[in-house]
Amino acid sequence: TQLLEQSPQFLSIQEGENLTVYCNSSSVFSSLQWYRQEPGEGPVLLVTVVTGGEVKKLKRLTFQFGDARKDSSLHITAAQPGDTGLYLCAGTTNAGNNRKLIWGLGTSLAVNP
Amino acid sequence: DAGVIQSPRHEVTEMGQEVTLRCKPISGHDYLFWYRQTMMRGLELLIYFNNNVPIDDSGMPEDRFSAKMPNASFSTLKIQPSEPRDSAVYFCASSFSRGGMGGRNQPQHFGDGTRLSIL
């Protein structure tokens, strides 16, 4: 069974701090997607990483896909209260026409003003 | 363009009652997914459709759950009879199959969910 483990599970920081959250697996994924979910809403895609070693930046957010395509990280610089939410990673496989995403349980981030 | 629309947003009912959740996917999307989210288990895929045809229902917990997609713009998830352990937030998501790798990397677009409480 393919699993994605996210850490830490919970994180509470002050505005302006930097943080990194992780998404790890023993399985290889063809791509990883990162979503953010705010209370009362569904997850919204932030980025998709496809190539091993790939780094993508979205303003203050930096996403990296591991060289072996088994893990990924999300780094936030100078966190703001608007970054508060549940960060979910989800992996895709090359298995035929399978459209299932393998989801992590998420990192719940609270940024305090 | 409107996003994925789910109804109702909240449902509170007594155990044993039938519950019907509704979803309108984004126009033009050919994949539709039903998920259940709880604190303990996270997001669980229940079933997904491609071009209105169920492709994988291995995540449906038991026979009390059923899902239909009679046309490209509407899907339902029914629970009959409902039980307290079915209480969760249920999400519908849609995506389309264009793009590289058969669209496998396309994002899933989620509705705002239905918060279901079975008393």
Coordinates of C-alpha atoms in Angstrom, one line a residue:
Chain A
T1 CA 0.0 0.0 0.0
Q2 CA 1.4 3.4 -0.9
L3 CA 1.4 5.9 1.9
L4 CA 2.3 9.5 2.2
E5 CA 3.4 10.7 5.7
Q6 CA 3.3 14.3 6.5
S7 CA 5.2 16.0 9.3
P8 CA 4.7 17.8 11.5
Q9 CA 1.1 17.1 12.1
F10 CA 0.5 20.5 13.8
L11 CA 2.5 23.6 13.7
S12 CA 1.9 27.0 15.4
I13 CA 4.3 29.8 14.8
Q14 CA 4.5 33.6 14.9
E15 CA 4.1 35.9 12.0
G16 CA 7.4 36.4 10.2
E17 CA 8.9 33.1 11.1
N18 CA 10.1 30.5 8.5
L19 CA 8.9 26.9 8.4
T20 CA 9.3 23.7 6.5
V21 CA 6.8 20.9 6.2
Y22 CA 7.5 17.4 4.8
C23 CA 5.8 14.8 2.8
N24 CA 7.6 11.4 2.7
S25 CA 7.0 8.0 1.3
S26 CA 8.8 4.7 0.6
S27 CA 7.1 4.6 -2.8
V28 CA 8.0 6.4 -6.0
F29 CA 5.4 8.8 -7.4
S30 CA 5.2 10.2 -10.9
S31 CA 4.2 13.6 -9.5
L32 CA 3.2 15.2 -6.2
Q33 CA 0.6 17.9 -5.7
W34 CA 0.4 20.3 -2.8
Y35 CA -3.0 21.6 -1.7
R36 CA -4.1 24.1 1.0
Q37 CA -7.4 23.7 2.7
E38 CA -9.0 26.5 4.7
P39 CA -11.7 25.9 7.3
G40 CA -15.1 25.3 5.7
E41 CA -13.7 24.9 2.2
G42 CA -12.3 22.2 0.0
P43 CA -8.6 21.8 -0.8
V44 CA -7.1 24.1 -3.4
L45 CA -4.1 23.2 -5.6
L46 CA -0.9 25.2 -4.9
V47 CA 1.5 23.4 -7.2
T48 CA 2.4 20.2 -9.0
V49 CA 6.0 18.9 -9.0
V50 CA 6.9 16.3 -11.6
T51 CA 10.6 16.0 -12.1
G52 CA 13.0 14.6 -9.5
G53 CA 14.9 17.4 -7.9
E54 CA 12.5 20.0 -9.2
V55 CA 12.0 23.3 -7.3
K56 CA 9.0 25.5 -7.7
K57 CA 8.4 28.9 -6.1
L58 CA 5.0 30.5 -5.5
K59 CA 5.7 33.9 -3.9
R60 CA 7.0 33.1 -0.4
L61 CA 6.4 29.3 -0.8
T62 CA 9.1 27.0 -2.2
F63 CA 8.3 23.4 -3.1
Q64 CA 10.9 20.7 -3.8
F65 CA 10.5 17.2 -5.1
G66 CA 13.1 14.7 -4.0
D67 CA 15.6 13.4 -6.4
A68 CA 14.1 9.9 -6.1
R69 CA 10.6 11.2 -6.3
K70 CA 9.7 9.7 -3.0
D71 CA 9.4 12.9 -0.9
S72 CA 8.7 16.5 -1.1
S73 CA 9.0 19.6 1.1
L74 CA 7.2 22.9 1.4
H75 CA 9.1 25.9 2.8
I76 CA 7.4 29.1 3.7
T77 CA 9.4 32.3 4.2
A78 CA 8.2 35.0 6.6
A79 CA 4.9 33.3 7.3
Q80 CA 1.7 35.5 7.5
P81 CA -1.6 34.8 9.1
G82 CA -3.1 34.3 5.7
D83 CA -0.9 31.2 5.3
T84 CA -3.0 29.5 8.1
G85 CA -4.6 26.3 6.9
L86 CA -4.2 22.6 6.3
Y87 CA -1.4 21.7 3.9
L88 CA -2.0 18.4 2.1
C89 CA 0.3 16.5 -0.3
A90 CA -1.1 14.0 -2.8
G91 CA 0.8 11.7 -5.1
T92 CA 0.0 10.3 -8.5
T93 CA 1.3 7.0 -10.0
N94 CA 1.9 5.8 -13.5
A95 CA -0.4 2.8 -12.9
G96 CA -2.4 2.6 -16.1
N97 CA -5.3 5.0 -16.3
N98 CA -5.6 5.1 -12.5
R99 CA -6.7 8.6 -11.5
K100 CA -6.5 8.0 -7.7
L101 CA -4.5 10.4 -5.7
I102 CA -2.7 9.1 -2.6
W103 CA -3.2 11.6 0.1
G104 CA -1.3 12.5 3.2
L105 CA -3.1 13.4 6.4
G106 CA -1.8 17.0 6.2
T107 CA 0.0 19.6 8.3
S108 CA -2.2 22.0 10.1
L109 CA -0.5 25.4 10.2
A110 CA -1.5 28.3 12.5
V111 CA 0.3 31.6 12.0
N112 CA -0.3 33.9 14.9
P113 CA -0.2 37.7 14.4
Chain B
D1 CA -16.8 30.0 -14.3
A2 CA -18.6 28.4 -11.4
G3 CA -16.6 25.9 -9.3
V4 CA -17.8 22.6 -8.1
I5 CA -21.2 23.1 -6.3
Q6 CA -22.3 20.8 -3.5
S7 CA -25.5 20.7 -1.6
P8 CA -26.6 20.8 1.1
R9 CA -23.7 22.5 3.0
H10 CA -24.8 21.0 6.3
E11 CA -27.1 18.0 7.1
V12 CA -28.1 16.8 10.5
T13 CA -30.3 13.8 10.6
E14 CA -31.1 10.8 12.8
M15 CA -29.6 7.4 12.3
G16 CA -31.5 5.2 10.0
Q17 CA -32.6 8.0 7.7
E18 CA -31.6 8.2 4.1
V19 CA -29.1 10.9 3.2
T20 CA -28.6 12.3 -0.3
L21 CA -25.6 14.5 -1.1
R22 CA -25.5 16.3 -4.4
C23 CA -22.7 17.6 -6.7
K24 CA -22.5 19.6 -9.8
P25 CA -19.0 19.4 -11.4
I26 CA -17.2 22.1 -13.4
S27 CA -18.6 22.2 -16.9
G28 CA -16.3 20.3 -19.3
H29 CA -14.6 18.2 -16.6
D30 CA -14.8 14.4 -17.3
Y31 CA -13.7 13.0 -14.0
L32 CA -15.7 13.3 -10.8
F33 CA -14.6 12.1 -7.3
W34 CA -16.4 11.6 -4.0
Y35 CA -14.3 11.9 -0.9
R36 CA -14.9 11.7 2.9
Q37 CA -12.8 13.6 5.3
T38 CA -12.3 13.0 9.0
M39 CA -9.7 14.0 11.5
M40 CA -8.6 10.5 12.1
R41 CA -8.5 9.2 8.5
G42 CA -8.0 12.3 6.5
L43 CA -9.3 12.4 2.9
E44 CA -10.6 9.0 1.7
L45 CA -11.6 8.4 -1.9
L46 CA -15.0 6.7 -2.0
I47 CA -15.6 6.4 -5.7
Y48 CA -14.7 8.1 -9.0
F49 CA -16.4 8.4 -12.4
N50 CA -15.0 9.0 -15.9
N51 CA -17.5 10.3 -18.5
N52 CA -20.4 9.4 -16.0
V53 CA -19.2 5.8 -15.7
P54 CA -18.0 4.5 -12.2
I55 CA -14.4 3.5 -12.6
D56 CA -13.4 2.5 -9.0
D57 CA -15.7 2.1 -6.1
S58 CA -13.3 0.2 -3.9
G59 CA -13.4 3.0 -1.3
M60 CA -17.1 2.8 -0.7
P61 CA -17.4 1.6 2.9
E62 CA -20.3 -0.8 2.5
D63 CA -23.5 -1.5 0.7
R64 CA -25.3 1.3 2.6
F65 CA -23.4 3.7 0.3
S66 CA -24.2 4.2 -3.4
A67 CA -23.3 6.8 -6.0
K68 CA -24.8 7.7 -9.3
M69 CA -23.9 10.1 -12.1
P70 CA -26.9 10.2 -14.5
N71 CA -25.3 12.9 -16.7
A72 CA -22.2 15.0 -17.0
S73 CA -23.5 17.8 -14.8
F74 CA -24.9 15.9 -11.8
S75 CA -23.9 13.3 -9.3
T76 CA -25.4 12.0 -6.0
L77 CA -24.0 10.0 -3.1
K78 CA -26.6 8.2 -1.0
I79 CA -26.3 6.6 2.4
Q80 CA -29.2 4.4 3.4
P81 CA -29.6 3.7 6.3
S82 CA -27.3 6.3 7.9
E83 CA -25.3 5.6 11.0
P84 CA -23.5 7.9 13.5
R85 CA -20.1 6.7 12.2
D86 CA -20.9 8.1 8.8
S87 CA -20.6 11.6 10.3
A88 CA -17.9 13.4 8.3
V89 CA -17.3 16.1 5.7
Y90 CA -18.1 14.8 2.2
F91 CA -16.4 16.4 -0.7
C92 CA -17.0 16.2 -4.4
A93 CA -14.1 17.1 -6.8
S94 CA -13.8 17.2 -10.6
S95 CA -11.0 17.3 -13.1
F96 CA -10.4 16.9 -16.8
S97 CA -8.2 14.7 -18.8
R98 CA -6.4 17.0 -21.1
G99 CA -2.7 17.7 -20.9
G100 CA 0.4 15.5 -20.7
M101 CA 0.4 12.0 -19.2
G102 CA -3.3 11.8 -20.2
G103 CA -4.1 14.6 -17.8
R104 CA -3.0 12.6 -14.8
N105 CA -1.3 15.6 -13.3
Q106 CA -4.4 17.8 -13.7
P107 CA -5.6 19.3 -10.4
Q108 CA -8.7 18.2 -8.7
H109 CA -11.1 21.0 -8.1
F110 CA -13.1 20.6 -4.9
G111 CA -16.5 21.8 -3.7
D112 CA -16.9 23.3 -0.3
G113 CA -18.2 20.0 1.1
T114 CA -21.2 18.8 3.0
R115 CA -20.8 18.5 6.7
L116 CA -22.9 15.5 7.7
S117 CA -23.9 14.8 11.3
I118 CA -25.8 11.6 12.1
L119 CA -27.3 11.6 15.6

